[in-house]
């Protein structure tokens, strides 16, 4: 099996499936009768997003934006916009879907950018969160798991482009 070197499983795929289904059900309940755009942040969120939207039993729109802030296993502190958002968000409710909220740099950038687009509301959904790093500066409305300040891969998360296709989430030493 494809497993990262020097790693240990942090979240097994069974636990991941369970938490993703739960979030999907919650979003379904919360957004009934509303116009919802699910906005995935590429690349890291694509696996989580693909599973999540199939647990949202509503007529939603799915959009993507591509941002990058990481250089290997460290945050660069700068956000680069690789693929901008083309959709009109006015009067739409938006849920940002992130793989992980680490320092919060990416989220700050995104929240500021969305403000100018006049959405009806914005909420945040993150598969993982490192509260000790972002110091709980955010309301993460929908959250999979909290983790310590460690580097993880799998289920969409990468190290230099690798391990996104791993079914479990691994903690790795880099
Ligand atoms: P910030 O610091 O802006 O980081 O909240 C958000 C982005 O950084 C990447 N990131 C990670 N990627 N394992 C990864 O594979 C990690 O432990 C990790 N921590 C942050 C990720 O792309 C996220 O969207
Ligand atoms: Mg990312």
Short mmCIF file of C-alpha atoms and ligand atoms in Angstrom, two decimals:
data_model
loop_
_atom_site.label_atom_id
_atom_site.label_comp_id
_atom_site.label_asym_id
_atom_site.label_seq_id
_atom_site.Cartn_x
_atom_site.Cartn_y
_atom_site.Cartn_z
CA UNK A 1 0.00 0.00 0.00
CA UNK A 2 1.07 3.55 -0.72
CA UNK A 3 2.13 4.93 2.68
CA UNK A 4 4.39 7.87 3.45
CA UNK A 5 7.82 7.04 4.90
CA UNK A 6 8.44 7.82 8.61
CA UNK A 7 4.74 8.20 9.26
CA UNK A 8 1.98 7.02 11.55
CA UNK A 9 -1.76 7.00 10.97
CA UNK A 10 -3.47 9.89 12.73
CA UNK A 11 -7.00 9.44 11.34
CA UNK A 12 -8.15 6.19 9.79
CA UNK A 13 -10.37 6.35 6.72
CA UNK A 14 -13.29 4.94 8.73
CA UNK A 15 -13.12 7.83 11.20
CA UNK A 16 -12.81 10.29 8.32
CA UNK A 17 -15.88 8.86 6.54
CA UNK A 18 -17.91 9.18 9.69
CA UNK A 19 -16.98 12.80 10.38
CA UNK A 20 -17.51 13.88 6.74
CA UNK A 21 -21.00 12.34 6.67
CA UNK A 22 -21.85 14.14 9.90
CA UNK A 23 -20.76 17.53 8.53
CA UNK A 24 -22.71 16.94 5.31
CA UNK A 25 -25.86 16.17 7.27
CA UNK A 26 -25.42 19.29 9.40
CA UNK A 27 -24.96 21.50 6.31
CA UNK A 28 -28.04 19.90 4.72
CA UNK A 29 -30.09 20.84 7.77
CA UNK A 30 -28.65 24.35 8.09
CA UNK A 31 -29.05 25.39 4.43
CA UNK A 32 -32.42 23.93 3.52
CA UNK A 33 -34.27 26.34 1.19
CA UNK A 34 -31.24 28.60 0.70
CA UNK A 35 -29.02 29.23 -2.28
CA UNK A 36 -25.66 27.69 -1.35
CA UNK A 37 -22.30 27.88 -3.08
CA UNK A 38 -19.69 25.45 -1.76
CA UNK A 39 -16.30 27.02 -2.45
CA UNK A 40 -13.37 24.63 -2.41
CA UNK A 41 -9.84 25.92 -1.91
CA UNK A 42 -7.51 24.04 -4.25
CA UNK A 43 -5.61 21.95 -4.19
CA UNK A 44 -5.72 20.47 -0.69
CA UNK A 45 -9.50 20.41 -0.24
CA UNK A 46 -10.45 18.45 -3.34
CA UNK A 47 -10.70 14.99 -1.75
CA UNK A 48 -12.60 16.24 1.30
CA UNK A 49 -14.87 18.37 -0.89
CA UNK A 50 -15.64 15.50 -3.26
CA UNK A 51 -16.80 13.34 -0.36
CA UNK A 52 -18.53 16.15 1.51
CA UNK A 53 -20.75 17.44 -1.31
CA UNK A 54 -22.16 13.94 -1.83
CA UNK A 55 -23.41 14.12 1.75
CA UNK A 56 -25.12 17.47 1.16
CA UNK A 57 -28.63 16.61 0.05
CA UNK A 58 -29.46 20.02 -1.45
CA UNK A 59 -29.35 21.71 -4.85
CA UNK A 60 -25.96 23.43 -4.42
CA UNK A 61 -23.36 25.02 -6.68
CA UNK A 62 -19.74 23.93 -6.37
CA UNK A 63 -16.92 26.36 -7.18
CA UNK A 64 -13.16 26.42 -6.75
CA UNK A 65 -10.46 28.92 -6.10
CA UNK A 66 -6.77 28.13 -6.07
CA UNK A 67 -4.58 29.62 -3.40
CA UNK A 68 -1.14 28.59 -2.19
CA UNK A 69 0.79 29.58 0.92
CA UNK A 70 2.90 26.58 1.81
CA UNK A 71 6.46 25.92 0.78
CA UNK A 72 7.16 22.24 1.49
CA UNK A 73 6.25 21.73 5.16
CA UNK A 74 6.30 25.39 6.23
CA UNK A 75 3.94 28.33 5.82
CA UNK A 76 5.54 31.03 3.67
CA UNK A 77 3.29 33.69 5.22
CA UNK A 78 2.34 34.89 1.74
CA UNK A 79 -0.73 33.87 -0.23
CA UNK A 80 -0.63 33.46 -4.00
CA UNK A 81 -3.81 33.43 -6.05
CA UNK A 82 -3.33 30.87 -8.82
CA UNK A 83 -6.91 30.57 -10.07
CA UNK A 84 -9.40 33.34 -9.26
CA UNK A 85 -13.12 32.98 -8.65
CA UNK A 86 -15.29 33.88 -11.62
CA UNK A 87 -18.77 33.28 -10.21
CA UNK A 88 -21.06 36.06 -8.99
CA UNK A 89 -21.68 35.44 -5.29
CA UNK A 90 -24.21 38.20 -4.69
CA UNK A 91 -27.22 36.90 -2.70
CA UNK A 92 -25.66 33.47 -2.41
CA UNK A 93 -24.69 31.83 0.86
CA UNK A 94 -21.10 30.63 0.74
CA UNK A 95 -19.29 27.87 2.59
CA UNK A 96 -15.52 27.95 2.21
CA UNK A 97 -14.12 24.41 2.23
CA UNK A 98 -10.50 24.10 3.35
CA UNK A 99 -8.31 21.08 3.94
CA UNK A 100 -6.70 22.63 7.00
CA UNK A 101 -6.59 25.94 8.88
CA UNK A 102 -3.03 26.31 10.11
CA UNK A 103 -1.81 29.91 10.65
CA UNK A 104 -5.02 31.30 9.16
CA UNK A 105 -3.14 33.37 6.56
CA UNK A 106 -5.06 31.78 3.69
CA UNK A 107 -8.40 32.20 5.44
CA UNK A 108 -7.72 35.88 6.23
CA UNK A 109 -6.99 36.50 2.56
CA UNK A 110 -10.07 34.63 1.42
CA UNK A 111 -12.47 36.24 3.90
CA UNK A 112 -11.25 39.71 2.88
CA UNK A 113 -11.63 38.85 -0.79
CA UNK A 114 -15.16 37.46 -0.37
CA UNK A 115 -16.32 40.54 1.53
CA UNK A 116 -16.00 42.54 -1.68
CA UNK A 117 -18.19 40.10 -3.58
CA UNK A 118 -21.32 40.73 -1.52
CA UNK A 119 -22.42 37.21 -0.56
CA UNK A 120 -25.50 36.76 1.65
CA UNK A 121 -23.32 34.99 4.25
CA UNK A 122 -19.97 33.24 4.59
CA UNK A 123 -19.18 30.23 6.75
CA UNK A 124 -16.03 28.15 7.07
CA UNK A 125 -15.74 24.39 6.81
CA UNK A 126 -12.33 22.85 7.50
CA UNK A 127 -11.42 19.19 7.49
CA UNK A 128 -8.58 19.87 9.95
CA UNK A 129 -7.61 22.73 12.23
CA UNK A 130 -4.51 23.58 14.28
CA UNK A 131 -5.99 25.76 17.07
CA UNK A 132 -2.64 26.13 18.87
CA UNK A 133 -1.26 27.82 15.73
CA UNK A 134 -4.16 30.10 14.74
CA UNK A 135 -5.01 30.73 18.42
CA UNK A 136 -8.72 30.23 17.83
CA UNK A 137 -8.98 33.53 15.97
CA UNK A 138 -11.73 32.07 13.77
CA UNK A 139 -15.14 30.60 14.04
CA UNK A 140 -14.81 27.36 12.14
CA UNK A 141 -18.47 26.58 11.60
CA UNK A 142 -17.93 23.01 10.42
CA UNK A 143 -14.84 21.11 11.47
CA UNK A 144 -13.58 17.57 11.05
CA UNK A 145 -10.73 17.21 13.55
CA UNK A 146 -8.44 19.41 15.61
CA UNK A 147 -4.75 18.52 15.54
CA UNK A 148 -1.60 19.68 17.30
CA UNK A 149 1.11 21.70 15.57
CA UNK A 150 2.31 18.79 13.44
CA UNK A 151 2.62 18.15 9.72
CA UNK A 152 0.07 15.81 8.23
CA UNK A 153 -0.56 14.35 4.78
CA UNK A 154 -3.16 12.22 3.03
CA UNK A 155 -6.83 12.67 2.11
CA UNK A 156 -5.90 15.57 -0.16
CA UNK A 157 -3.05 16.98 1.92
CA UNK A 158 0.40 16.81 0.39
CA UNK A 159 4.08 17.06 1.00
CA UNK A 160 5.64 18.54 -2.16
CA UNK A 161 2.72 17.30 -4.23
CA UNK A 162 2.75 13.74 -2.91
CA UNK A 163 0.45 11.64 -0.69
CA UNK A 164 -2.79 13.41 -1.65
CA UNK A 165 -4.18 10.03 -2.70
CA UNK A 166 -3.61 8.31 0.67
CA UNK A 167 -6.89 7.17 2.24
CA UNK A 168 -5.84 7.83 5.84
CA UNK A 169 -4.35 10.97 7.35
CA UNK A 170 -0.76 10.47 8.44
CA UNK A 171 1.53 12.41 10.66
CA UNK A 172 4.95 12.58 9.02
CA UNK A 173 8.40 13.68 10.05
CA UNK A 174 9.93 15.96 7.42
P1 LIG B 1 -2.56 28.66 6.58
O1 LIG B 1 -1.30 28.77 7.38
O2 LIG B 1 -2.69 29.74 5.55
O3 LIG B 1 -2.37 27.31 5.82
O4 LIG B 1 -3.78 28.51 7.47
C1 LIG B 1 -3.30 26.82 5.04
C2 LIG B 1 -2.74 25.91 3.98
O5 LIG B 1 -1.42 25.40 4.28
C3 LIG B 1 -1.31 24.03 3.97
N1 LIG B 1 -1.01 23.26 5.22
C4 LIG B 1 -0.70 21.97 5.27
N2 LIG B 1 -0.61 21.04 4.29
N3 LIG B 1 -0.08 19.39 5.91
C5 LIG B 1 -0.29 19.76 4.63
O6 LIG B 1 -0.21 18.91 3.76
C6 LIG B 1 -0.16 20.26 6.96
O7 LIG B 1 0.04 19.87 8.11
C7 LIG B 1 -0.48 21.62 6.61
N4 LIG B 1 -0.65 22.75 7.35
C8 LIG B 1 -0.98 23.72 6.45
C9 LIG B 1 -2.65 23.64 3.41
O8 LIG B 1 -2.59 23.68 2.01
C10 LIG B 1 -3.61 24.70 3.89
O9 LIG B 1 -4.69 24.93 3.04
MG1 LIG B 2 -4.58 24.36 0.94
#
